[in-house]
N, CA and C of each residue as an Amber inpcrd file, in Angstrom:
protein
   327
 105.5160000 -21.7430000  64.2310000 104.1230000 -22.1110000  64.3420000
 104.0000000 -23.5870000  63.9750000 103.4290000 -24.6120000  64.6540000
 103.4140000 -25.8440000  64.5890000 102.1430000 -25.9110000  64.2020000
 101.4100000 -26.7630000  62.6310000 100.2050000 -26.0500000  62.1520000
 100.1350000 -27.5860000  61.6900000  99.1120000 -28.2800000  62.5590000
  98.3520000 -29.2180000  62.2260000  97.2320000 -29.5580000  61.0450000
  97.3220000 -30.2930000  60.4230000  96.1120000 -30.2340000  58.6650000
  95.7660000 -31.2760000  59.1370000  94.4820000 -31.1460000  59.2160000
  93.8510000 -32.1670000  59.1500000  92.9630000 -32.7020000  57.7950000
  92.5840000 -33.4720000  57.3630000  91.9970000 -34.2300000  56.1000000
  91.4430000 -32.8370000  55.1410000  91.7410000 -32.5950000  54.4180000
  91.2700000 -31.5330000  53.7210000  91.2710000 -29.6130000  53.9440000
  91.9180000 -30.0230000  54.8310000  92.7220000 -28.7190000  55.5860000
  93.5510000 -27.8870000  54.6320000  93.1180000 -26.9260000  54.5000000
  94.1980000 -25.7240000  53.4790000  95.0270000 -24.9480000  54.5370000
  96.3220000 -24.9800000  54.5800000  96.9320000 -23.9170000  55.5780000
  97.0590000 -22.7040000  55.6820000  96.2420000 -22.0020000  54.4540000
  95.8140000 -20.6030000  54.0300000  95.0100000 -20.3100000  52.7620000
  94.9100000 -19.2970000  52.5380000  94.9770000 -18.5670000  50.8410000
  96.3990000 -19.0670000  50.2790000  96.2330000 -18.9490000  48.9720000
  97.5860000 -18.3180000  48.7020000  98.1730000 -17.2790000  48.7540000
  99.6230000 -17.1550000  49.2310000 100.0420000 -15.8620000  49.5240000
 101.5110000 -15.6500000  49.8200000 101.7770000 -14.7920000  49.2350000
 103.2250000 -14.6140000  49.6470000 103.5870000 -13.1800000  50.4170000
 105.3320000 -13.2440000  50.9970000 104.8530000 -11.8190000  51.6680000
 106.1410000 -10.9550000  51.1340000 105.7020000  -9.9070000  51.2100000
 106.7180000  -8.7980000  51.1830000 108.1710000  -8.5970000  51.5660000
 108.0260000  -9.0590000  53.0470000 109.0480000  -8.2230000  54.0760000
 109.6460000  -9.3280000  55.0130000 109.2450000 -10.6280000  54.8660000
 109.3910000 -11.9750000  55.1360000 109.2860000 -13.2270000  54.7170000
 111.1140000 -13.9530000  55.3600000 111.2810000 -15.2650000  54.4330000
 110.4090000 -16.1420000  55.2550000 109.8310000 -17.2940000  54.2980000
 109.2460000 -18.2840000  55.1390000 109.4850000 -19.5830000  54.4290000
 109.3940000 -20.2100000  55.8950000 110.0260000 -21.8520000  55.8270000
 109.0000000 -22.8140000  56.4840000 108.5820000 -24.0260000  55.4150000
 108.2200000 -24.8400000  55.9080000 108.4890000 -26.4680000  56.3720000
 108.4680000 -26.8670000  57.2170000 108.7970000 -28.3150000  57.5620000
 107.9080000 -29.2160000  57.4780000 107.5940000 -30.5140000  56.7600000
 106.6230000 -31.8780000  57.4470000 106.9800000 -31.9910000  58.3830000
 106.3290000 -32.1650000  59.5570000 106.9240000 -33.1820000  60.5670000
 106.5400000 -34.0430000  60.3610000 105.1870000 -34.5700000  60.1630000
 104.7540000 -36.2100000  60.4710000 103.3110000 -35.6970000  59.0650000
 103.3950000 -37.0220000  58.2470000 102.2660000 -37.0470000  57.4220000
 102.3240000 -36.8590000  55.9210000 101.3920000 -36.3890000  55.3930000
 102.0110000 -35.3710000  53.8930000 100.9770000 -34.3920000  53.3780000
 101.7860000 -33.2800000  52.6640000 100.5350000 -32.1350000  52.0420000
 101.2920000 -31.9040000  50.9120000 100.1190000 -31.2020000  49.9360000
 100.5280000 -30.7050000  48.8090000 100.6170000 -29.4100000  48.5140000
 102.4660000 -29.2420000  48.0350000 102.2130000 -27.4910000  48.3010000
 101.7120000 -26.9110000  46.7750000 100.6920000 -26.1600000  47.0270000
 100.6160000 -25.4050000  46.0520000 100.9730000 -24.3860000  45.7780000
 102.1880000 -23.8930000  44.5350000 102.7240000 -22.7900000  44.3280000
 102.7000000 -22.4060000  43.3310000 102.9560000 -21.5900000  42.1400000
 102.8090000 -20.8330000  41.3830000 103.6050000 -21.3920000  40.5650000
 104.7250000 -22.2060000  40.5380000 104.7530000 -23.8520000  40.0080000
 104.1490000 -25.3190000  40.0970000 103.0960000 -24.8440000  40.2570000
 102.2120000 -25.5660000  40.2820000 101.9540000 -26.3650000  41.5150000
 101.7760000 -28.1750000  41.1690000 102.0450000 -29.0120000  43.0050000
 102.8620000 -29.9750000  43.1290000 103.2360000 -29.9820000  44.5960000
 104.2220000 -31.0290000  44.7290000 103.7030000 -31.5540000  46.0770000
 103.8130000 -32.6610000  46.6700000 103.7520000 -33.5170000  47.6250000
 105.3660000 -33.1800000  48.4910000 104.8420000 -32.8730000  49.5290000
 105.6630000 -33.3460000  50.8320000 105.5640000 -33.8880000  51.6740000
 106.2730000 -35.0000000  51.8640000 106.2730000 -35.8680000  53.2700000
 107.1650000 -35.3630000  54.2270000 106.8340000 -36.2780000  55.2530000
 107.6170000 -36.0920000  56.1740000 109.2340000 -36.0280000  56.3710000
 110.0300000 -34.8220000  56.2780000 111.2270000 -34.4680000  56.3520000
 111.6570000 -33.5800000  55.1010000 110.7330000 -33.5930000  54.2910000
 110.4010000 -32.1980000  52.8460000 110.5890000 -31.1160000  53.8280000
 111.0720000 -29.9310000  53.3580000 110.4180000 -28.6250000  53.3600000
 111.1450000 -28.0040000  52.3880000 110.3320000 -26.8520000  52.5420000
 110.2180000 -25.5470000  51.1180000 110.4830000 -24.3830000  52.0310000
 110.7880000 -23.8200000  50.7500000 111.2030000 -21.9170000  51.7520000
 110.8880000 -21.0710000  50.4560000 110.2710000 -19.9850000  51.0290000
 109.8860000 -18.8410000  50.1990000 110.6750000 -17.1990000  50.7280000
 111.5370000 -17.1520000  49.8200000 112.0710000 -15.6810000  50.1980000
 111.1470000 -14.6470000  49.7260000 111.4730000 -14.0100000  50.8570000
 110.6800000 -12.4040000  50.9380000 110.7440000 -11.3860000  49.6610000
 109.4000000 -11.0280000  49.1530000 109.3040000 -10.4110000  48.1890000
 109.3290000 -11.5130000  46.7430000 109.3990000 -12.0910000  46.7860000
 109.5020000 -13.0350000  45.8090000 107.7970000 -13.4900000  45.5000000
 107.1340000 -12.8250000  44.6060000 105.7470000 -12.7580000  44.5450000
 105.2200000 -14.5930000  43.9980000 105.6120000 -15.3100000  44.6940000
 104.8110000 -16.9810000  44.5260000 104.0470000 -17.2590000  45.2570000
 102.5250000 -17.3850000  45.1320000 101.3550000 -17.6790000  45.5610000
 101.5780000 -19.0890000  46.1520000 101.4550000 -19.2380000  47.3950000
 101.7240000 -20.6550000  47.7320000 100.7480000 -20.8080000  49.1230000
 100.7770000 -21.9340000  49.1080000  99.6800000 -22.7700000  50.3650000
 100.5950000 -24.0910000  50.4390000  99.8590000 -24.5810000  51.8360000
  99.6510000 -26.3370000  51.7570000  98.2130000 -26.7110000  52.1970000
  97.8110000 -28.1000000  51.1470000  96.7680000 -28.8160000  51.7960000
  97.1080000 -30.5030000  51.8350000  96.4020000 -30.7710000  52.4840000
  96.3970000 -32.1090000  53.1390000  95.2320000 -32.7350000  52.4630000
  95.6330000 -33.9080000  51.2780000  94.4510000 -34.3930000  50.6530000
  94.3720000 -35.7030000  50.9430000  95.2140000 -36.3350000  52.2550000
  95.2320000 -37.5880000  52.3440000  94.2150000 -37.8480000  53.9320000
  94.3330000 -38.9430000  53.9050000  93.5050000 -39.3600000  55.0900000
  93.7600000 -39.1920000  56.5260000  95.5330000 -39.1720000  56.1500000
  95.9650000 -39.0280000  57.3640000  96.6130000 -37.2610000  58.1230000
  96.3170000 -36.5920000  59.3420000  96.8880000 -35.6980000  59.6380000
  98.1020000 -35.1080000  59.5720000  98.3170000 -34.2270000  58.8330000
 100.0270000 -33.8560000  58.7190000 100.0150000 -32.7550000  59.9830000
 101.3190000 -32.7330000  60.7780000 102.0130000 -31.4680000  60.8380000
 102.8640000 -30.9070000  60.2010000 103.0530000 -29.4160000  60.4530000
 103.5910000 -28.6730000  59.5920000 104.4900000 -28.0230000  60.5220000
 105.3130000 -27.3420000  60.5600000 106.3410000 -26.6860000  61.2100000
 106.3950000 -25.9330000  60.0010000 105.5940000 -24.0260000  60.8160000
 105.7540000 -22.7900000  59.8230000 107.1460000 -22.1830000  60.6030000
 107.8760000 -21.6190000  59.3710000 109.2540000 -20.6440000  60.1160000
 108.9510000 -19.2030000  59.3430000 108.9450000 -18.2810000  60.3380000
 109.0780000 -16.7770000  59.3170000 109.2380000 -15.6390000  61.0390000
 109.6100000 -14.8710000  60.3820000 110.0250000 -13.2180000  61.2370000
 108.7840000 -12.6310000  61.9230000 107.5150000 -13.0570000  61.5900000
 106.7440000 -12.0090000  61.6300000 106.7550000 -10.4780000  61.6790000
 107.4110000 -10.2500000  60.3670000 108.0730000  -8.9720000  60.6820000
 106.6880000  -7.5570000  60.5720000 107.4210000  -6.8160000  61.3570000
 106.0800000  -6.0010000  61.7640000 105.7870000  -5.1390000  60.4400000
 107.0820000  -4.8310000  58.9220000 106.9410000  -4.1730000  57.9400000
 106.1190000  -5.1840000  57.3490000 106.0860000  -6.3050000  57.0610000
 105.4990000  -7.1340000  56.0560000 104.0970000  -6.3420000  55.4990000
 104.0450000  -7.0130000  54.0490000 102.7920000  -6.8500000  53.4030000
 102.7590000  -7.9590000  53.1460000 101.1900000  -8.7330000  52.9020000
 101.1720000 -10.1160000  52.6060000 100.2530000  -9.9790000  51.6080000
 100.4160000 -10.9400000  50.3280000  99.9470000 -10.3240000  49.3500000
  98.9500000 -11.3660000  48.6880000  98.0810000 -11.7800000  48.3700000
  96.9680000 -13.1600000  47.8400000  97.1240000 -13.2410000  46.5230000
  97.2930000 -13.8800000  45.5080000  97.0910000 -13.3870000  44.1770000
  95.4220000 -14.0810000  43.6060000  95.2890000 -15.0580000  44.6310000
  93.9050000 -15.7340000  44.1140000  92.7310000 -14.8940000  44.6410000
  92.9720000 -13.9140000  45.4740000  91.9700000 -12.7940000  45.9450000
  92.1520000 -11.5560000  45.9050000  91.8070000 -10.5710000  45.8170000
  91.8030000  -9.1210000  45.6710000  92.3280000  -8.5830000  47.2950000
  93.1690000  -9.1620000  47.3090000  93.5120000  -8.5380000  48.9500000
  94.8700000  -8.7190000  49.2860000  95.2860000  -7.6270000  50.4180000
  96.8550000  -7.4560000  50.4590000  96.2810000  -6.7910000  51.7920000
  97.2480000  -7.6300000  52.6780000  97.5110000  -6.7210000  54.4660000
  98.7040000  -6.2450000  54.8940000  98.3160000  -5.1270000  54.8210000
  99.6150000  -4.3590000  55.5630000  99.9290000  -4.7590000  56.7190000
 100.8290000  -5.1010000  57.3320000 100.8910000  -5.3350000  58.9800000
 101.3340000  -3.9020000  59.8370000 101.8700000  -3.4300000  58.8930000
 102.3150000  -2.2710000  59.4610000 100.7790000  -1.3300000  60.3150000
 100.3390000  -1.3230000  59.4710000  98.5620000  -0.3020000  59.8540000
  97.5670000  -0.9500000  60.1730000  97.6120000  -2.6580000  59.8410000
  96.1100000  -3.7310000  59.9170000  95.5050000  -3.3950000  59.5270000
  95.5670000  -2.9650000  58.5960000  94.6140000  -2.7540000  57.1840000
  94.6810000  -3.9650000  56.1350000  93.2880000  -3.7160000  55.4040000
  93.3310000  -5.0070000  54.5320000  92.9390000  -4.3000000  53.6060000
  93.3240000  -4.3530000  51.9870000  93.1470000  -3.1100000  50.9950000
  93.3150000  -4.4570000  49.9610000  92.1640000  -3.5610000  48.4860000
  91.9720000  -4.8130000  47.3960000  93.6730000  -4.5140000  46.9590000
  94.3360000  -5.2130000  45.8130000  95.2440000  -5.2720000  45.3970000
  95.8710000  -3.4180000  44.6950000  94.9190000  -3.3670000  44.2530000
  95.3700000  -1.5720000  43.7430000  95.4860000  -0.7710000  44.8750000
  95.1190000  -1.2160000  46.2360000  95.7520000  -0.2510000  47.3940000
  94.1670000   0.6210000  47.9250000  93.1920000  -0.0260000  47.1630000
  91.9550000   0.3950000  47.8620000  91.6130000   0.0650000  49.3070000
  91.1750000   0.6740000  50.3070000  90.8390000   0.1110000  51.4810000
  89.9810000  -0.5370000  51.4250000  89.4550000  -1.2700000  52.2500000
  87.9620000  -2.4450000  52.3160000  87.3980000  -1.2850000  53.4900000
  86.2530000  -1.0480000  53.4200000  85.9170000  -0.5850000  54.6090000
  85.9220000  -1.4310000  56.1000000  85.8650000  -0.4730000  56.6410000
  86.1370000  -0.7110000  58.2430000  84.6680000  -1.2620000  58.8330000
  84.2620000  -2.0120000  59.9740000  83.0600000  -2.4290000  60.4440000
  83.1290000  -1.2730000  61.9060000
């Protein structure tokens, strides 16, 4: 996934996943990853990787002026659970369900 930030751009929640490793690249620019060690700046030719199941709340945002790309790497694996720790929410991919953290469902619309 090639994931453009623009000026104040968050590239998610935080979140980590279950059932998939993920890798990120700068291509061009810089963001700050936020992880559960706190933040670090990446420029262009940085990247980070988060192995699967490894519960670290992480994002990137872009607090500079200029546009970063990002180059996302992961499996999309169809078992994954993806898990938020800054929100009460966890998605199964398996069912597409979205349930608070204790495994409650959210209701359906």
């Amino acid at each position: 996934n090639l994931l453009p930030l623009l000026r104040g751009v968050w590239s998610s929640q935080r979140h980590w996943h279950a059932d998939e490793d993920e890798f990120v690249y700068i291509v061009s620019g810089e963001a700050v990853l936020v992880s559960d060690a706190g933040e670090e700046l990446l420029r262009a030719g940085d990247c980070a990787a988060f192995p699967k199941g490894e519960a670290n709340g992480h994002h990137l945002i872009n607090r500079s002026d200029v546009p970063c790309i990002c180059l996302e790497i992961g499996s999309r694996s169809p078992n994954d659970v993806s898990n938020y720790p800054g929100l009460d929410l966890k998605i199964d991919a398996k069912v597409g369900e979205f349930a608070h953290r204790d495994g409650t469902l959210y209701p359906t619309r």
